[in-house]
XYZ file of C-alpha atoms in Angstrom:
287
model
C -6.030 -24.509 -2.375
C -5.964 -22.676 -5.660
C -9.346 -22.704 -7.349
C -9.334 -24.323 -10.768
C -12.762 -23.025 -11.756
C -12.547 -19.371 -12.621
C -15.178 -17.013 -11.225
C -17.396 -14.753 -13.280
C -15.905 -11.295 -13.680
C -17.829 -8.861 -11.525
C -17.264 -5.275 -12.821
C -20.576 -3.429 -12.933
C -22.206 -2.527 -16.203
C -23.785 0.882 -16.819
C -27.476 1.130 -17.553
C -28.378 0.897 -21.206
C -28.873 4.287 -22.837
C -32.531 5.108 -23.301
C -32.753 6.521 -26.818
C -36.543 6.747 -26.913
C -36.392 10.480 -26.186
C -33.836 11.275 -28.880
C -35.194 13.666 -31.575
C -35.803 12.215 -35.023
C -32.963 12.838 -37.504
C -34.802 11.438 -40.575
C -35.451 14.825 -42.163
C -31.862 15.946 -41.604
C -30.333 12.876 -43.233
C -32.778 13.036 -46.179
C -31.641 16.579 -47.017
C -28.015 15.614 -46.547
C -28.387 12.688 -48.952
C -29.698 15.028 -51.643
C -26.673 17.277 -51.257
C -24.253 14.340 -51.548
C -25.929 13.070 -54.730
C -24.695 16.033 -56.786
C -22.229 17.890 -54.582
C -20.760 21.227 -55.738
C -16.934 21.544 -56.063
C -16.749 23.380 -52.743
C -18.517 20.474 -51.077
C -16.042 17.982 -52.550
C -13.165 19.993 -51.146
C -14.893 20.252 -47.792
C -15.500 16.505 -47.700
C -11.804 15.869 -48.335
C -10.817 18.237 -45.516
C -13.295 16.604 -43.140
C -12.004 13.132 -44.023
C -8.422 14.180 -43.273
C -9.551 15.773 -40.022
C -11.353 12.586 -39.015
C -8.195 10.550 -39.574
C -6.151 13.014 -37.512
C -8.674 13.049 -34.678
C -8.833 9.259 -34.664
C -5.047 8.952 -34.434
C -4.913 11.478 -31.579
C -7.876 10.090 -29.621
C -7.024 8.589 -26.229
C -6.599 4.825 -26.281
C -7.686 2.697 -23.325
C -4.587 1.806 -21.315
C -3.877 -0.246 -18.221
C -0.662 0.461 -16.334
C 0.693 -2.143 -13.926
C 3.512 -1.416 -11.515
C 5.078 -3.806 -9.040
C 6.470 -1.745 -6.167
C 6.871 -4.763 -3.905
C 10.189 -6.455 -3.222
C 9.077 -9.713 -4.866
C 8.425 -10.754 -8.451
C 4.695 -11.193 -9.087
C 2.796 -13.324 -11.559
C -0.325 -11.530 -12.819
C -3.291 -13.670 -13.808
C -5.684 -12.140 -16.363
C -9.326 -13.198 -16.766
C -11.200 -11.920 -19.812
C -14.850 -11.161 -20.352
C -14.040 -8.820 -23.263
C -10.876 -7.693 -24.997
C -9.212 -11.109 -25.120
C -5.550 -10.866 -26.053
C -4.886 -7.426 -24.589
C -2.221 -8.856 -22.269
C 0.708 -11.202 -22.863
C 0.263 -14.876 -22.094
C 3.732 -16.058 -21.161
C 2.996 -18.304 -18.201
C 0.331 -19.936 -16.022
C -0.400 -17.904 -12.900
C -1.927 -19.506 -9.842
C -2.748 -22.688 -11.718
C -5.419 -20.951 -13.810
C -5.783 -22.154 -17.401
C -8.298 -21.589 -20.167
C -9.066 -19.785 -23.403
C -10.120 -16.648 -21.521
C -7.094 -16.608 -19.211
C -3.579 -15.183 -19.565
C -0.564 -14.752 -17.319
C 2.692 -12.828 -17.196
C 5.453 -11.961 -14.708
C 6.417 -8.524 -13.514
C 9.720 -8.065 -11.703
C 10.084 -6.088 -8.523
C 10.130 -2.305 -9.210
C 8.981 -2.871 -12.800
C 6.372 -0.703 -14.507
C 4.654 -1.607 -17.757
C 1.583 -0.600 -19.746
C -0.769 -2.358 -22.140
C -3.254 -0.983 -24.684
C -6.500 -2.297 -23.217
C -7.854 -3.495 -26.571
C -8.084 -7.154 -27.489
C -7.376 -8.829 -30.791
C -11.125 -8.683 -31.456
C -11.076 -4.883 -31.164
C -13.086 -4.864 -27.946
C -11.973 -2.871 -24.927
C -10.851 -4.810 -21.882
C -13.362 -6.000 -19.322
C -12.087 -8.514 -16.822
C -9.841 -9.044 -13.823
C -6.112 -8.962 -13.109
C -4.974 -10.874 -10.022
C -1.614 -10.608 -8.265
C -0.448 -14.166 -7.527
C 2.124 -14.104 -4.712
C 4.636 -16.362 -2.981
C 6.310 -17.762 -6.055
C 3.082 -17.996 -8.033
C 1.131 -20.029 -5.465
C -1.154 -17.691 -3.489
C -3.863 -15.462 -4.965
C -3.862 -11.887 -3.727
C -5.772 -8.782 -4.757
C -8.041 -9.303 -7.771
C -8.346 -6.026 -9.675
C -11.571 -5.814 -11.677
C -11.610 -3.347 -14.554
C -14.310 -2.529 -17.110
C -13.242 -0.228 -19.986
C -15.902 -1.331 -22.457
C -17.308 2.143 -22.967
C -14.974 4.908 -24.259
C -14.273 7.567 -21.681
C -15.701 5.506 -18.825
C -14.064 3.139 -16.372
C -15.567 0.920 -13.691
C -13.167 -0.644 -11.248
C -12.844 -2.281 -7.836
C -10.610 -4.644 -5.872
C -11.785 -8.094 -4.869
C -10.316 -9.578 -1.660
C -12.515 -12.695 -1.681
C -9.677 -14.944 -2.859
C -6.854 -13.382 -0.890
C -5.532 -10.145 0.546
C -2.452 -8.336 -0.703
C -1.256 -4.751 -0.683
C -2.369 -3.020 -3.851
C -4.558 -0.336 -5.364
C -6.527 0.106 -8.571
C -7.875 3.283 -10.134
C -7.319 6.210 -12.520
C -3.879 7.855 -12.774
C -3.219 10.657 -10.282
C -6.490 9.999 -8.476
C -7.336 9.716 -4.796
C -10.372 7.591 -5.561
C -8.591 4.272 -5.504
C -9.870 0.844 -4.635
C -7.765 -1.505 -2.530
C -5.374 -1.097 0.381
C -1.770 0.082 0.172
C -1.055 -1.423 3.608
C -3.787 -3.931 4.402
C -2.191 -5.248 7.612
C -1.599 -1.698 8.852
C -5.237 -0.790 8.192
C -6.384 -3.917 10.025
C -4.140 -3.207 13.023
C -5.452 0.329 13.337
C -8.957 -1.117 13.680
C -7.705 -3.925 15.928
C -6.789 -1.399 18.627
C -10.422 -0.302 18.899
C -11.743 -3.782 19.746
C -12.338 -5.156 23.206
C -10.745 -8.315 24.578
C -13.793 -10.502 23.917
C -14.145 -9.475 20.262
C -10.449 -9.987 19.580
C -10.549 -13.456 21.092
C -13.569 -14.358 18.984
C -11.866 -13.199 15.789
C -8.638 -15.055 16.581
C -10.724 -18.234 16.599
C -10.381 -17.993 12.801
C -6.607 -18.488 12.372
C -7.001 -19.035 8.638
C -7.883 -15.349 8.303
C -6.286 -13.589 11.277
C -3.207 -14.273 13.386
C -1.908 -12.222 16.289
C -2.594 -11.713 19.968
C -5.327 -10.208 22.094
C -2.904 -7.928 23.903
C -0.732 -7.175 20.905
C -1.271 -6.679 17.191
C -2.162 -8.779 14.188
C 0.771 -10.467 12.494
C -1.000 -11.731 9.364
C -4.356 -11.534 7.616
C -5.871 -13.504 4.771
C -9.154 -14.339 3.070
C -10.829 -17.177 1.176
C -14.080 -17.831 -0.656
C -15.282 -20.167 2.079
C -15.322 -17.282 4.573
C -18.697 -16.229 3.166
C -21.074 -16.769 4.829
C -19.325 -19.024 7.351
C -17.097 -16.389 8.965
C -19.205 -13.251 8.764
C -17.609 -11.853 11.930
C -14.247 -11.802 10.169
C -15.714 -10.198 7.055
C -17.437 -7.614 9.255
C -14.141 -6.743 10.897
C -12.352 -6.217 7.580
C -15.219 -4.556 5.726
C -16.965 -2.527 8.444
C -14.570 -2.043 11.342
C -11.361 -1.661 9.335
C -13.143 -0.102 6.365
C -11.230 -1.960 3.664
C -11.708 -0.373 0.240
C -12.330 -3.751 -1.352
C -15.128 -6.270 -1.206
C -14.987 -9.628 0.555
C -18.498 -10.986 0.123
C -19.993 -11.563 -3.341
C -22.608 -8.851 -2.919
C -25.941 -8.882 -4.717
C -24.544 -10.823 -7.699
C -24.993 -13.903 -5.520
C -28.768 -13.429 -5.903
C -29.428 -14.427 -2.304
C -31.797 -12.258 -0.278
C -30.859 -11.893 3.387
C -33.216 -10.585 6.040
C -32.929 -6.872 6.711
C -30.906 -5.740 9.729
C -28.695 -8.827 9.561
C -24.936 -8.790 9.315
C -25.119 -10.659 6.013
C -27.480 -8.122 4.445
C -25.239 -5.244 5.481
C -22.139 -7.009 4.104
C -23.928 -7.435 0.770
C -24.659 -3.708 0.656
C -21.073 -2.857 1.564
C -19.746 -5.147 -1.158
C -21.955 -3.507 -3.785
C -20.823 -0.051 -2.668
C -17.198 -0.865 -3.519
C -17.785 -0.475 -7.267
C -16.182 2.772 -8.433
C -16.527 4.808 -11.640
C -14.457 7.491 -13.336
C -14.425 9.414 -16.607
C -11.211 7.981 -18.000
C -9.792 5.424 -20.419
C -6.791 4.627 -18.224
C -6.385 2.545 -15.086
C -3.299 2.036 -12.916
C -2.861 -1.164 -10.901
C -0.137 -1.023 -8.242
C 1.227 -3.810 -6.059
C 3.057 -2.821 -2.874
């Protein structure tokens, strides 16, 4: 079932800058104020040049951008959830049944590439999530979480808690991407390493894995209810297969699990999925 209540966006926030060690600038600004009170002609000319330079630099400064490309063979409806930067994306349709003031949705055709300035109507940079809704706008897939609040910095990850689909998220021309280009292929590579007993135990969860003990997996999926009720399945995807996406809520759940338990390790693995890069641009790709 498609969830009607939207989750809280998870992208990590950087630590607040500690400015207590910054040197005092009071004396510098006091002297500067005296100069500006009665500036000489050369100073007036210099101020004009600096003002023009500031305008030029501002116009040439990199703008936060999010590129989305649909390389799959199906049209995809992309659901947008905002924490900041509301209005950065078009709102042409309802994706996955999600509605609200902080939600938007738009379609992207197969083989289509588009880009959006990641700045909302309020002037804030985008911080939120973009989910690929598959199968004729009925099934949630990869949820791409992006935080571009701070200029020159990007935090990003892929959330597979609501569903699994082939897709990646990260800076342009980077190898440090979150997500899986071929999720089923990655799972089947790990499947070969398991013994008969473990495979049989995992296939007892047909909502998340389908296949055979002696063959390969034919389909994989995920849902919020898997945590913490199907930790063996989450362990297979997260630990054994090494998915570059998180499937348990991590420490944001504010539940403390005993050390050396599978749950505690899954929490740590979920937290480790958060990635950071020095960029103002993010590319989201669906395969």
